[in-house]
mmCIF file with all atom_site columns, C-alpha atoms in Angstrom:
data_model
loop_
_atom_site.group_PDB
_atom_site.id
_atom_site.type_symbol
_atom_site.label_atom_id
_atom_site.label_alt_id
_atom_site.label_comp_id
_atom_site.label_asym_id
_atom_site.label_entity_id
_atom_site.label_seq_id
_atom_site.pdbx_PDB_ins_code
_atom_site.Cartn_x
_atom_site.Cartn_y
_atom_site.Cartn_z
_atom_site.occupancy
_atom_site.B_iso_or_equiv
_atom_site.pdbx_formal_charge
_atom_site.auth_seq_id
_atom_site.auth_comp_id
_atom_site.auth_asym_id
_atom_site.auth_atom_id
_atom_site.pdbx_PDB_model_num
ATOM 1   C CA . UNK P 1 1   ? 1.084   -16.188 -13.359 1.00 0.00 ? 1   UNK P CA 1
ATOM 2   C CA . UNK P 1 2   ? -0.823  -17.825 -10.581 1.00 0.00 ? 2   UNK P CA 1
ATOM 3   C CA . UNK P 1 3   ? -4.067  -16.543 -9.140  1.00 0.00 ? 3   UNK P CA 1
ATOM 4   C CA . UNK P 1 4   ? -2.362  -15.142 -6.043  1.00 0.00 ? 4   UNK P CA 1
ATOM 5   C CA . UNK P 1 5   ? -0.039  -12.913 -8.054  1.00 0.00 ? 5   UNK P CA 1
ATOM 6   C CA . UNK P 1 6   ? -2.851  -11.713 -10.310 1.00 0.00 ? 6   UNK P CA 1
ATOM 7   C CA . UNK P 1 7   ? -4.954  -10.973 -7.240  1.00 0.00 ? 7   UNK P CA 1
ATOM 8   C CA . UNK P 1 8   ? -1.986  -9.168  -5.659  1.00 0.00 ? 8   UNK P CA 1
ATOM 9   C CA . UNK P 1 9   ? -1.644  -7.040  -8.804  1.00 0.00 ? 9   UNK P CA 1
ATOM 10  C CA . UNK P 1 10  ? -5.321  -6.133  -8.728  1.00 0.00 ? 10  UNK P CA 1
ATOM 11  C CA . UNK P 1 11  ? -5.105  -5.341  -5.011  1.00 0.00 ? 11  UNK P CA 1
ATOM 12  C CA . UNK P 1 12  ? -2.065  -3.140  -5.652  1.00 0.00 ? 12  UNK P CA 1
ATOM 13  C CA . UNK P 1 13  ? -3.893  -1.287  -8.397  1.00 0.00 ? 13  UNK P CA 1
ATOM 14  C CA . UNK P 1 14  ? -6.951  -0.731  -6.174  1.00 0.00 ? 14  UNK P CA 1
ATOM 15  C CA . UNK P 1 15  ? -4.832  0.024   -3.102  1.00 0.00 ? 15  UNK P CA 1
ATOM 16  C CA . UNK P 1 16  ? -2.871  2.615   -5.070  1.00 0.00 ? 16  UNK P CA 1
ATOM 17  C CA . UNK P 1 17  ? -5.973  4.354   -6.378  1.00 0.00 ? 17  UNK P CA 1
ATOM 18  C CA . UNK P 1 18  ? -7.538  4.408   -2.910  1.00 0.00 ? 18  UNK P CA 1
ATOM 19  C CA . UNK P 1 19  ? -4.313  5.776   -1.391  1.00 0.00 ? 19  UNK P CA 1
ATOM 20  C CA . UNK P 1 20  ? -4.317  8.537   -4.017  1.00 0.00 ? 20  UNK P CA 1
ATOM 21  C CA . UNK P 1 21  ? -7.910  9.400   -3.085  1.00 0.00 ? 21  UNK P CA 1
ATOM 22  C CA . UNK P 1 22  ? -7.004  9.244   0.609   1.00 0.00 ? 22  UNK P CA 1
ATOM 23  C CA . UNK P 1 23  ? -4.103  11.604  -0.046  1.00 0.00 ? 23  UNK P CA 1
ATOM 24  C CA . UNK P 1 24  ? -6.231  14.035  -2.037  1.00 0.00 ? 24  UNK P CA 1
ATOM 25  C CA . UNK P 1 25  ? -8.824  14.080  0.752   1.00 0.00 ? 25  UNK P CA 1
ATOM 26  C CA . UNK P 1 26  ? -6.138  14.850  3.327   1.00 0.00 ? 26  UNK P CA 1
ATOM 27  C CA . UNK P 1 27  ? -4.572  17.586  1.171   1.00 0.00 ? 27  UNK P CA 1
ATOM 28  C CA . UNK P 1 28  ? -7.755  19.292  -0.019  1.00 0.00 ? 28  UNK P CA 1
ATOM 29  C CA . UNK P 1 29  ? -10.030 19.371  3.005   1.00 0.00 ? 29  UNK P CA 1
ATOM 30  C CA . UNK P 1 30  ? -8.199  17.711  5.843   1.00 0.00 ? 30  UNK P CA 1
ATOM 31  C CA . UNK P 1 31  ? -10.188 19.236  8.709   1.00 0.00 ? 31  UNK P CA 1
ATOM 32  C CA . UNK P 1 32  ? -13.565 17.938  7.510   1.00 0.00 ? 32  UNK P CA 1
ATOM 33  C CA . UNK P 1 33  ? -12.439 14.436  6.496   1.00 0.00 ? 33  UNK P CA 1
ATOM 34  C CA . UNK P 1 34  ? -10.063 13.479  9.301   1.00 0.00 ? 34  UNK P CA 1
ATOM 35  C CA . UNK P 1 35  ? -10.487 14.486  12.905  1.00 0.00 ? 35  UNK P CA 1
ATOM 36  C CA . UNK P 1 36  ? -7.746  16.032  14.972  1.00 0.00 ? 36  UNK P CA 1
ATOM 37  C CA . UNK P 1 37  ? -5.569  13.603  16.841  1.00 0.00 ? 37  UNK P CA 1
ATOM 38  C CA . UNK P 1 38  ? -4.095  15.871  19.477  1.00 0.00 ? 38  UNK P CA 1
ATOM 39  C CA . UNK P 1 39  ? -0.599  15.111  20.724  1.00 0.00 ? 39  UNK P CA 1
ATOM 40  C CA . UNK P 1 40  ? 0.797   12.498  18.322  1.00 0.00 ? 40  UNK P CA 1
ATOM 41  C CA . UNK P 1 41  ? 4.394   11.280  18.330  1.00 0.00 ? 41  UNK P CA 1
ATOM 42  C CA . UNK P 1 42  ? 4.901   11.724  14.580  1.00 0.00 ? 42  UNK P CA 1
ATOM 43  C CA . UNK P 1 43  ? 4.626   15.463  13.995  1.00 0.00 ? 43  UNK P CA 1
ATOM 44  C CA . UNK P 1 44  ? 3.445   15.430  10.403  1.00 0.00 ? 44  UNK P CA 1
ATOM 45  C CA . UNK P 1 45  ? 0.342   17.431  9.579   1.00 0.00 ? 45  UNK P CA 1
ATOM 46  C CA . UNK P 1 46  ? -2.545  15.982  7.608   1.00 0.00 ? 46  UNK P CA 1
ATOM 47  C CA . UNK P 1 47  ? -1.386  17.802  4.480   1.00 0.00 ? 47  UNK P CA 1
ATOM 48  C CA . UNK P 1 48  ? 1.992   16.090  4.823   1.00 0.00 ? 48  UNK P CA 1
ATOM 49  C CA . UNK P 1 49  ? 0.306   12.715  5.268   1.00 0.00 ? 49  UNK P CA 1
ATOM 50  C CA . UNK P 1 50  ? -1.809  13.493  2.222   1.00 0.00 ? 50  UNK P CA 1
ATOM 51  C CA . UNK P 1 51  ? 1.266   14.014  0.057   1.00 0.00 ? 51  UNK P CA 1
ATOM 52  C CA . UNK P 1 52  ? 2.872   10.851  1.432   1.00 0.00 ? 52  UNK P CA 1
ATOM 53  C CA . UNK P 1 53  ? -0.242  8.796   0.599   1.00 0.00 ? 53  UNK P CA 1
ATOM 54  C CA . UNK P 1 54  ? -0.545  10.430  -2.814  1.00 0.00 ? 54  UNK P CA 1
ATOM 55  C CA . UNK P 1 55  ? 3.035   9.629   -3.854  1.00 0.00 ? 55  UNK P CA 1
ATOM 56  C CA . UNK P 1 56  ? 2.979   6.088   -2.468  1.00 0.00 ? 56  UNK P CA 1
ATOM 57  C CA . UNK P 1 57  ? -0.446  5.493   -4.034  1.00 0.00 ? 57  UNK P CA 1
ATOM 58  C CA . UNK P 1 58  ? 0.736   6.494   -7.504  1.00 0.00 ? 58  UNK P CA 1
ATOM 59  C CA . UNK P 1 59  ? 3.822   4.273   -7.172  1.00 0.00 ? 59  UNK P CA 1
ATOM 60  C CA . UNK P 1 60  ? 1.781   1.302   -5.905  1.00 0.00 ? 60  UNK P CA 1
ATOM 61  C CA . UNK P 1 61  ? -0.810  1.648   -8.683  1.00 0.00 ? 61  UNK P CA 1
ATOM 62  C CA . UNK P 1 62  ? 1.834   1.826   -11.414 1.00 0.00 ? 62  UNK P CA 1
ATOM 63  C CA . UNK P 1 63  ? 3.674   -1.151  -9.959  1.00 0.00 ? 63  UNK P CA 1
ATOM 64  C CA . UNK P 1 64  ? 0.401   -3.091  -9.704  1.00 0.00 ? 64  UNK P CA 1
ATOM 65  C CA . UNK P 1 65  ? -0.138  -2.486  -13.415 1.00 0.00 ? 65  UNK P CA 1
ATOM 66  C CA . UNK P 1 66  ? 3.375   -3.827  -14.000 1.00 0.00 ? 66  UNK P CA 1
ATOM 67  C CA . UNK P 1 67  ? 2.600   -6.933  -11.946 1.00 0.00 ? 67  UNK P CA 1
ATOM 68  C CA . UNK P 1 68  ? -0.529  -7.544  -14.028 1.00 0.00 ? 68  UNK P CA 1
ATOM 69  C CA . UNK P 1 69  ? 1.547   -7.257  -17.207 1.00 0.00 ? 69  UNK P CA 1
ATOM 70  C CA . UNK P 1 70  ? 3.939   -9.885  -15.861 1.00 0.00 ? 70  UNK P CA 1
ATOM 71  C CA . UNK P 1 71  ? 7.013   -7.652  -15.580 1.00 0.00 ? 71  UNK P CA 1
ATOM 72  C CA . UNK P 1 72  ? 9.764   -9.267  -13.503 1.00 0.00 ? 72  UNK P CA 1
ATOM 73  C CA . UNK P 1 73  ? 10.907  -5.940  -12.053 1.00 0.00 ? 73  UNK P CA 1
ATOM 74  C CA . UNK P 1 74  ? 7.382   -5.257  -10.787 1.00 0.00 ? 74  UNK P CA 1
ATOM 75  C CA . UNK P 1 75  ? 7.485   -8.135  -8.298  1.00 0.00 ? 75  UNK P CA 1
ATOM 76  C CA . UNK P 1 76  ? 10.529  -6.757  -6.495  1.00 0.00 ? 76  UNK P CA 1
ATOM 77  C CA . UNK P 1 77  ? 9.424   -3.138  -6.695  1.00 0.00 ? 77  UNK P CA 1
ATOM 78  C CA . UNK P 1 78  ? 5.938   -4.242  -5.613  1.00 0.00 ? 78  UNK P CA 1
ATOM 79  C CA . UNK P 1 79  ? 7.333   -5.760  -2.433  1.00 0.00 ? 79  UNK P CA 1
ATOM 80  C CA . UNK P 1 80  ? 9.182   -2.513  -1.746  1.00 0.00 ? 80  UNK P CA 1
ATOM 81  C CA . UNK P 1 81  ? 6.173   -0.258  -2.328  1.00 0.00 ? 81  UNK P CA 1
ATOM 82  C CA . UNK P 1 82  ? 3.766   -2.557  -0.457  1.00 0.00 ? 82  UNK P CA 1
ATOM 83  C CA . UNK P 1 83  ? 6.181   -2.411  2.486   1.00 0.00 ? 83  UNK P CA 1
ATOM 84  C CA . UNK P 1 84  ? 6.296   1.390   2.317   1.00 0.00 ? 84  UNK P CA 1
ATOM 85  C CA . UNK P 1 85  ? 2.500   1.477   2.114   1.00 0.00 ? 85  UNK P CA 1
ATOM 86  C CA . UNK P 1 86  ? 2.277   -0.798  5.156   1.00 0.00 ? 86  UNK P CA 1
ATOM 87  C CA . UNK P 1 87  ? 4.545   1.491   7.197   1.00 0.00 ? 87  UNK P CA 1
ATOM 88  C CA . UNK P 1 88  ? 2.666   4.620   6.068   1.00 0.00 ? 88  UNK P CA 1
ATOM 89  C CA . UNK P 1 89  ? -0.677  3.066   7.022   1.00 0.00 ? 89  UNK P CA 1
ATOM 90  C CA . UNK P 1 90  ? 0.726   2.022   10.401  1.00 0.00 ? 90  UNK P CA 1
ATOM 91  C CA . UNK P 1 91  ? 1.856   5.576   11.093  1.00 0.00 ? 91  UNK P CA 1
ATOM 92  C CA . UNK P 1 92  ? -1.558  6.866   9.913   1.00 0.00 ? 92  UNK P CA 1
ATOM 93  C CA . UNK P 1 93  ? -3.457  4.621   12.391  1.00 0.00 ? 93  UNK P CA 1
ATOM 94  C CA . UNK P 1 94  ? -4.639  7.449   14.709  1.00 0.00 ? 94  UNK P CA 1
ATOM 95  C CA . UNK P 1 95  ? -6.347  9.248   11.824  1.00 0.00 ? 95  UNK P CA 1
ATOM 96  C CA . UNK P 1 96  ? -8.177  6.261   10.274  1.00 0.00 ? 96  UNK P CA 1
ATOM 97  C CA . UNK P 1 97  ? -7.732  3.187   12.492  1.00 0.00 ? 97  UNK P CA 1
ATOM 98  C CA . UNK P 1 98  ? -10.090 0.690   10.859  1.00 0.00 ? 98  UNK P CA 1
ATOM 99  C CA . UNK P 1 99  ? -9.144  1.628   7.311   1.00 0.00 ? 99  UNK P CA 1
ATOM 100 C CA . UNK P 1 100 ? -5.432  1.519   8.135   1.00 0.00 ? 100 UNK P CA 1
ATOM 101 C CA . UNK P 1 101 ? -5.712  -1.978  9.627   1.00 0.00 ? 101 UNK P CA 1
ATOM 102 C CA . UNK P 1 102 ? -7.539  -3.200  6.505   1.00 0.00 ? 102 UNK P CA 1
ATOM 103 C CA . UNK P 1 103 ? -4.876  -1.691  4.250   1.00 0.00 ? 103 UNK P CA 1
ATOM 104 C CA . UNK P 1 104 ? -2.092  -3.220  6.361   1.00 0.00 ? 104 UNK P CA 1
ATOM 105 C CA . UNK P 1 105 ? -3.682  -6.662  5.936   1.00 0.00 ? 105 UNK P CA 1
ATOM 106 C CA . UNK P 1 106 ? -3.929  -6.141  2.175   1.00 0.00 ? 106 UNK P CA 1
ATOM 107 C CA . UNK P 1 107 ? -0.297  -5.025  2.020   1.00 0.00 ? 107 UNK P CA 1
ATOM 108 C CA . UNK P 1 108 ? 0.779   -8.121  3.952   1.00 0.00 ? 108 UNK P CA 1
ATOM 109 C CA . UNK P 1 109 ? -1.030  -10.372 1.470   1.00 0.00 ? 109 UNK P CA 1
ATOM 110 C CA . UNK P 1 110 ? 0.542   -8.535  -1.477  1.00 0.00 ? 110 UNK P CA 1
ATOM 111 C CA . UNK P 1 111 ? 4.028   -8.920  0.010   1.00 0.00 ? 111 UNK P CA 1
ATOM 112 C CA . UNK P 1 112 ? 3.430   -12.615 0.658   1.00 0.00 ? 112 UNK P CA 1
ATOM 113 C CA . UNK P 1 113 ? 2.001   -13.326 -2.807  1.00 0.00 ? 113 UNK P CA 1
ATOM 114 C CA . UNK P 1 114 ? 4.799   -11.496 -4.626  1.00 0.00 ? 114 UNK P CA 1
ATOM 115 C CA . UNK P 1 115 ? 7.531   -13.048 -2.478  1.00 0.00 ? 115 UNK P CA 1
ATOM 116 C CA . UNK P 1 116 ? 6.251   -16.622 -2.828  1.00 0.00 ? 116 UNK P CA 1
ATOM 117 C CA . UNK P 1 117 ? 5.793   -16.658 -6.602  1.00 0.00 ? 117 UNK P CA 1
ATOM 118 C CA . UNK P 1 118 ? 8.330   -18.587 -8.713  1.00 0.00 ? 118 UNK P CA 1
ATOM 119 C CA . UNK P 1 119 ? 8.064   -17.223 -12.258 1.00 0.00 ? 119 UNK P CA 1
ATOM 120 C CA . UNK P 1 120 ? 9.633   -20.173 -14.118 1.00 0.00 ? 120 UNK P CA 1
ATOM 121 C CA . UNK P 1 121 ? 7.182   -22.782 -12.848 1.00 0.00 ? 121 UNK P CA 1
ATOM 122 C CA . UNK P 1 122 ? 3.990   -20.792 -12.488 1.00 0.00 ? 122 UNK P CA 1
ATOM 123 C CA . UNK P 1 123 ? 3.707   -22.065 -8.897  1.00 0.00 ? 123 UNK P CA 1
ATOM 124 C CA . UNK P 1 124 ? 4.320   -20.594 -5.507  1.00 0.00 ? 124 UNK P CA 1
ATOM 125 C CA . UNK P 1 125 ? 7.422   -21.503 -3.547  1.00 0.00 ? 125 UNK P CA 1
ATOM 126 C CA . UNK P 1 126 ? 7.140   -24.064 -0.789  1.00 0.00 ? 126 UNK P CA 1
ATOM 127 C CA . UNK P 1 127 ? 8.431   -23.521 2.722   1.00 0.00 ? 127 UNK P CA 1
#
């Protein structure tokens, strides 16, 4: 594996753990951690967002571990879960804007690194 894919796997593992913690914070004590947003287009409460982040976080962390082990399936599933994480963070922007933008950037790098890797050569694909 190249450095980009290894780094993407580590980022997925960390991103997943942080999303789990973000989800637990939203489920357990949502009023003290996240402020109220008011009238938001997506009518999901903070507890709902917490469960979404918790489930996606567990999936991303497990897939990141698969990427680090070099599993072929993990690259494709990693792109899927990083995309879902990106969308969830985008929809969560009003609750944690700076953190969501950082996580979106990390998800974009993970998608790029996993999509550009060619496993037979150990190199990234060229445009």
